[in-house]
PDB file of C-alpha atoms in Angstrom:
ATOM      1  CA  UNK A   1    -149.533  14.780  11.763  1.00  0.00           C
ATOM      2  CA  UNK A   2    -152.612  16.889  14.175  1.00  0.00           C
ATOM      3  CA  UNK A   3    -152.192  19.558  12.741  1.00  0.00           C
ATOM      4  CA  UNK A   4    -153.298  20.838  15.838  1.00  0.00           C
ATOM      5  CA  UNK A   5    -156.717  19.247  16.649  1.00  0.00           C
ATOM      6  CA  UNK A   6    -157.563  19.354  20.418  1.00  0.00           C
ATOM      7  CA  UNK A   7    -156.559  15.856  22.665  1.00  0.00           C
ATOM      8  CA  UNK A   8    -158.027  15.074  26.100  1.00  0.00           C
ATOM      9  CA  UNK A   9    -155.353  12.749  27.815  1.00  0.00           C
ATOM     10  CA  UNK A  10    -156.815  10.585  30.650  1.00  0.00           C
ATOM     11  CA  UNK A  11    -154.106   9.443  32.528  1.00  0.00           C
ATOM     12  CA  UNK A  12    -154.261   8.693  36.669  1.00  0.00           C
ATOM     13  CA  UNK A  13    -149.426   9.071  36.216  1.00  0.00           C
ATOM     14  CA  UNK A  14    -147.829  12.173  35.770  1.00  0.00           C
ATOM     15  CA  UNK A  15    -144.690  11.209  33.794  1.00  0.00           C
ATOM     16  CA  UNK A  16    -146.899   8.627  31.840  1.00  0.00           C
ATOM     17  CA  UNK A  17    -148.687  11.591  30.996  1.00  0.00           C
ATOM     18  CA  UNK A  18    -145.733  14.172  30.851  1.00  0.00           C
ATOM     19  CA  UNK A  19    -144.774  11.235  28.099  1.00  0.00           C
ATOM     20  CA  UNK A  20    -147.469  11.239  26.140  1.00  0.00           C
ATOM     21  CA  UNK A  21    -148.156  15.424  26.103  1.00  0.00           C
ATOM     22  CA  UNK A  22    -144.081  14.957  24.414  1.00  0.00           C
ATOM     23  CA  UNK A  23    -145.546  12.888  22.082  1.00  0.00           C
ATOM     24  CA  UNK A  24    -148.430  15.324  21.210  1.00  0.00           C
ATOM     25  CA  UNK A  25    -146.899  18.710  20.500  1.00  0.00           C
ATOM     26  CA  UNK A  26    -143.613  16.536  18.354  1.00  0.00           C
ATOM     27  CA  UNK A  27    -146.448  15.775  16.628  1.00  0.00           C
ATOM     28  CA  UNK A  28    -148.613  19.076  16.526  1.00  0.00           C
ATOM     29  CA  UNK A  29    -151.454  18.518  18.544  1.00  0.00           C
ATOM     30  CA  UNK A  30    -153.114  21.709  19.316  1.00  0.00           C
ATOM     31  CA  UNK A  31    -154.572  21.935  23.603  1.00  0.00           C
ATOM     32  CA  UNK A  32    -154.057  19.729  25.483  1.00  0.00           C
ATOM     33  CA  UNK A  33    -156.116  18.762  28.755  1.00  0.00           C
ATOM     34  CA  UNK A  34    -155.642  16.325  31.207  1.00  0.00           C
ATOM     35  CA  UNK A  35    -157.119  14.347  33.371  1.00  0.00           C
ATOM     36  CA  UNK A  36    -156.462  11.851  35.632  1.00  0.00           C
ATOM     37  CA  UNK A  37    -159.341  10.414  36.367  1.00  0.00           C
ATOM     38  CA  UNK A  38    -162.472   8.830  34.455  1.00  0.00           C
ATOM     39  CA  UNK A  39    -164.613  11.093  37.445  1.00  0.00           C
ATOM     40  CA  UNK A  40    -162.086  14.619  36.220  1.00  0.00           C
ATOM     41  CA  UNK A  41    -162.300  13.665  32.774  1.00  0.00           C
ATOM     42  CA  UNK A  42    -166.400  13.165  33.351  1.00  0.00           C
ATOM     43  CA  UNK A  43    -166.514  16.867  35.368  1.00  0.00           C
ATOM     44  CA  UNK A  44    -164.967  18.535  31.899  1.00  0.00           C
ATOM     45  CA  UNK A  45    -167.805  17.497  29.508  1.00  0.00           C
ATOM     46  CA  UNK A  46    -169.416  20.237  27.900  1.00  0.00           C
ATOM     47  CA  UNK A  47    -165.385  20.955  26.389  1.00  0.00           C
ATOM     48  CA  UNK A  48    -165.632  17.121  24.623  1.00  0.00           C
ATOM     49  CA  UNK A  49    -167.104  18.649  21.715  1.00  0.00           C
ATOM     50  CA  UNK A  50    -163.997  19.857  21.033  1.00  0.00           C
ATOM     51  CA  UNK A  51    -162.291  17.192  21.756  1.00  0.00           C
ATOM     52  CA  UNK A  52    -160.777  15.466  18.593  1.00  0.00           C
ATOM     53  CA  UNK A  53    -158.606  12.451  20.112  1.00  0.00           C
ATOM     54  CA  UNK A  54    -158.975  11.943  23.912  1.00  0.00           C
ATOM     55  CA  UNK A  55    -156.603   8.476  24.803  1.00  0.00           C
ATOM     56  CA  UNK A  56    -158.128   7.499  27.721  1.00  0.00           C
ATOM     57  CA  UNK A  57    -156.038   4.073  29.903  1.00  0.00           C
ATOM     58  CA  UNK A  58    -157.836   2.039  31.446  1.00  0.00           C
ATOM     59  CA  UNK A  59    -159.024   2.069  34.454  1.00  0.00           C
ATOM     60  CA  UNK A  60    -159.306  -0.359  37.610  1.00  0.00           C
ATOM     61  CA  UNK A  61    -162.984   0.762  37.713  1.00  0.00           C
ATOM     62  CA  UNK A  62    -164.221  -0.874  34.484  1.00  0.00           C
ATOM     63  CA  UNK A  63    -167.331   0.064  33.627  1.00  0.00           C
ATOM     64  CA  UNK A  64    -166.646   3.640  34.500  1.00  0.00           C
ATOM     65  CA  UNK A  65    -163.944   3.920  32.386  1.00  0.00           C
ATOM     66  CA  UNK A  66    -166.588   2.460  29.277  1.00  0.00           C
ATOM     67  CA  UNK A  67    -168.837   5.278  30.832  1.00  0.00           C
ATOM     68  CA  UNK A  68    -166.307   7.142  29.317  1.00  0.00           C
ATOM     69  CA  UNK A  69    -165.292   6.371  26.420  1.00  0.00           C
ATOM     70  CA  UNK A  70    -168.809   5.966  25.087  1.00  0.00           C
ATOM     71  CA  UNK A  71    -169.298  10.081  26.290  1.00  0.00           C
ATOM     72  CA  UNK A  72    -166.640  10.355  24.355  1.00  0.00           C
ATOM     73  CA  UNK A  73    -167.103   8.593  21.566  1.00  0.00           C
ATOM     74  CA  UNK A  74    -170.833  10.573  21.128  1.00  0.00           C
ATOM     75  CA  UNK A  75    -169.130  13.436  21.521  1.00  0.00           C
ATOM     76  CA  UNK A  76    -166.936  12.882  18.333  1.00  0.00           C
ATOM     77  CA  UNK A  77    -163.948  12.092  19.823  1.00  0.00           C
ATOM     78  CA  UNK A  78    -161.201   9.574  17.716  1.00  0.00           C
ATOM     79  CA  UNK A  79    -160.895   6.897  20.646  1.00  0.00           C
ATOM     80  CA  UNK A  80    -156.925   6.111  22.023  1.00  0.00           C
ATOM     81  CA  UNK A  81    -156.490   2.690  24.733  1.00  0.00           C
ATOM     82  CA  UNK A  82    -153.685   2.694  26.937  1.00  0.00           C
ATOM     83  CA  UNK A  83    -153.093  -0.608  29.374  1.00  0.00           C
ATOM     84  CA  UNK A  84    -150.923  -1.790  31.221  1.00  0.00           C
ATOM     85  CA  UNK A  85    -153.425  -4.928  31.286  1.00  0.00           C
ATOM     86  CA  UNK A  86    -151.759  -7.151  27.822  1.00  0.00           C
ATOM     87  CA  UNK A  87    -155.072  -9.344  27.998  1.00  0.00           C
ATOM     88  CA  UNK A  88    -156.634  -6.965  26.270  1.00  0.00           C
ATOM     89  CA  UNK A  89    -153.837  -6.065  23.590  1.00  0.00           C
ATOM     90  CA  UNK A  90    -156.349  -7.380  20.957  1.00  0.00           C
ATOM     91  CA  UNK A  91    -158.530  -4.630  21.574  1.00  0.00           C
ATOM     92  CA  UNK A  92    -161.666  -2.963  23.835  1.00  0.00           C
ATOM     93  CA  UNK A  93    -164.958  -5.568  23.727  1.00  0.00           C
ATOM     94  CA  UNK A  94    -166.546  -2.619  23.385  1.00  0.00           C
ATOM     95  CA  UNK A  95    -165.068  -0.316  21.050  1.00  0.00           C
ATOM     96  CA  UNK A  96    -163.611  -2.718  19.136  1.00  0.00           C
ATOM     97  CA  UNK A  97    -162.225  -0.189  16.272  1.00  0.00           C
ATOM     98  CA  UNK A  98    -160.483   1.768  18.751  1.00  0.00           C
ATOM     99  CA  UNK A  99    -156.225   1.931  18.948  1.00  0.00           C
ATOM    100  CA  UNK A 100    -154.812   0.335  22.613  1.00  0.00           C
ATOM    101  CA  UNK A 101    -151.546   0.184  23.486  1.00  0.00           C
ATOM    102  CA  UNK A 102    -150.657  -1.928  26.673  1.00  0.00           C
ATOM    103  CA  UNK A 103    -147.825  -0.151  28.356  1.00  0.00           C
ATOM    104  CA  UNK A 104    -144.615   0.383  28.052  1.00  0.00           C
ATOM    105  CA  UNK A 105    -145.501   2.291  25.413  1.00  0.00           C
ATOM    106  CA  UNK A 106    -143.586   2.206  21.915  1.00  0.00           C
ATOM    107  CA  UNK A 107    -143.188   5.563  20.705  1.00  0.00           C
ATOM    108  CA  UNK A 108    -143.611   4.402  17.111  1.00  0.00           C
ATOM    109  CA  UNK A 109    -147.110   2.815  18.701  1.00  0.00           C
ATOM    110  CA  UNK A 110    -148.435   5.783  19.640  1.00  0.00           C
ATOM    111  CA  UNK A 111    -147.735   7.551  16.481  1.00  0.00           C
ATOM    112  CA  UNK A 112    -149.590   3.918  14.890  1.00  0.00           C
ATOM    113  CA  UNK A 113    -152.563   4.102  16.811  1.00  0.00           C
ATOM    114  CA  UNK A 114    -152.829   7.978  16.415  1.00  0.00           C
ATOM    115  CA  UNK A 115    -153.219   7.330  13.001  1.00  0.00           C
ATOM    116  CA  UNK A 116    -155.446   4.916  13.228  1.00  0.00           C
ATOM    117  CA  UNK A 117    -158.410   7.198  15.125  1.00  0.00           C
ATOM    118  CA  UNK A 118    -158.176  10.089  13.030  1.00  0.00           C
ATOM    119  CA  UNK A 119    -158.094   7.960   9.876  1.00  0.00           C
ATOM    120  CA  UNK A 120    -161.240   6.928  11.704  1.00  0.00           C
ATOM    121  CA  UNK A 121    -162.445   9.566  12.877  1.00  0.00           C
ATOM    122  CA  UNK A 122    -162.503  11.662   9.511  1.00  0.00           C
TER     123      UNK A 122
END
C-alpha cells in the first residue's frame, strides 16, 4: 500500500511508535522517520518535503501540534492524527480531511486511515 513512501511518526510513547513501525513495514513503507514530540519533528523540518505521510499524535500542546500539522500539510505530506481523546473521533477541526485514529489503534483502522490519507494526497 505504501510502496516505499517515506513516513514520519510523531509519537511520545516508544512502544506505540514500535507498533506503528511494525504496521507500516507490513504495508511496504520505505524510510521511517521518528520524533517523540512536535518540537523534535520541527527540528527535522528540512526533511519535510520528502515526507509522503505523517502520523502525528495530538499532543497536550494542541497549538504546537496544530502548527506541526499545518507545516507538514503545506510541505505536501498526507496526514493522519492519532489521539487518546475520543472527542476527536469525528476529526481535527483544522484538518477535517485528515483521518483520526483513537488509541488504542486497531490494525484495520490504521490500514483504512492510511488508505484514505494516501488517496487524498494523490
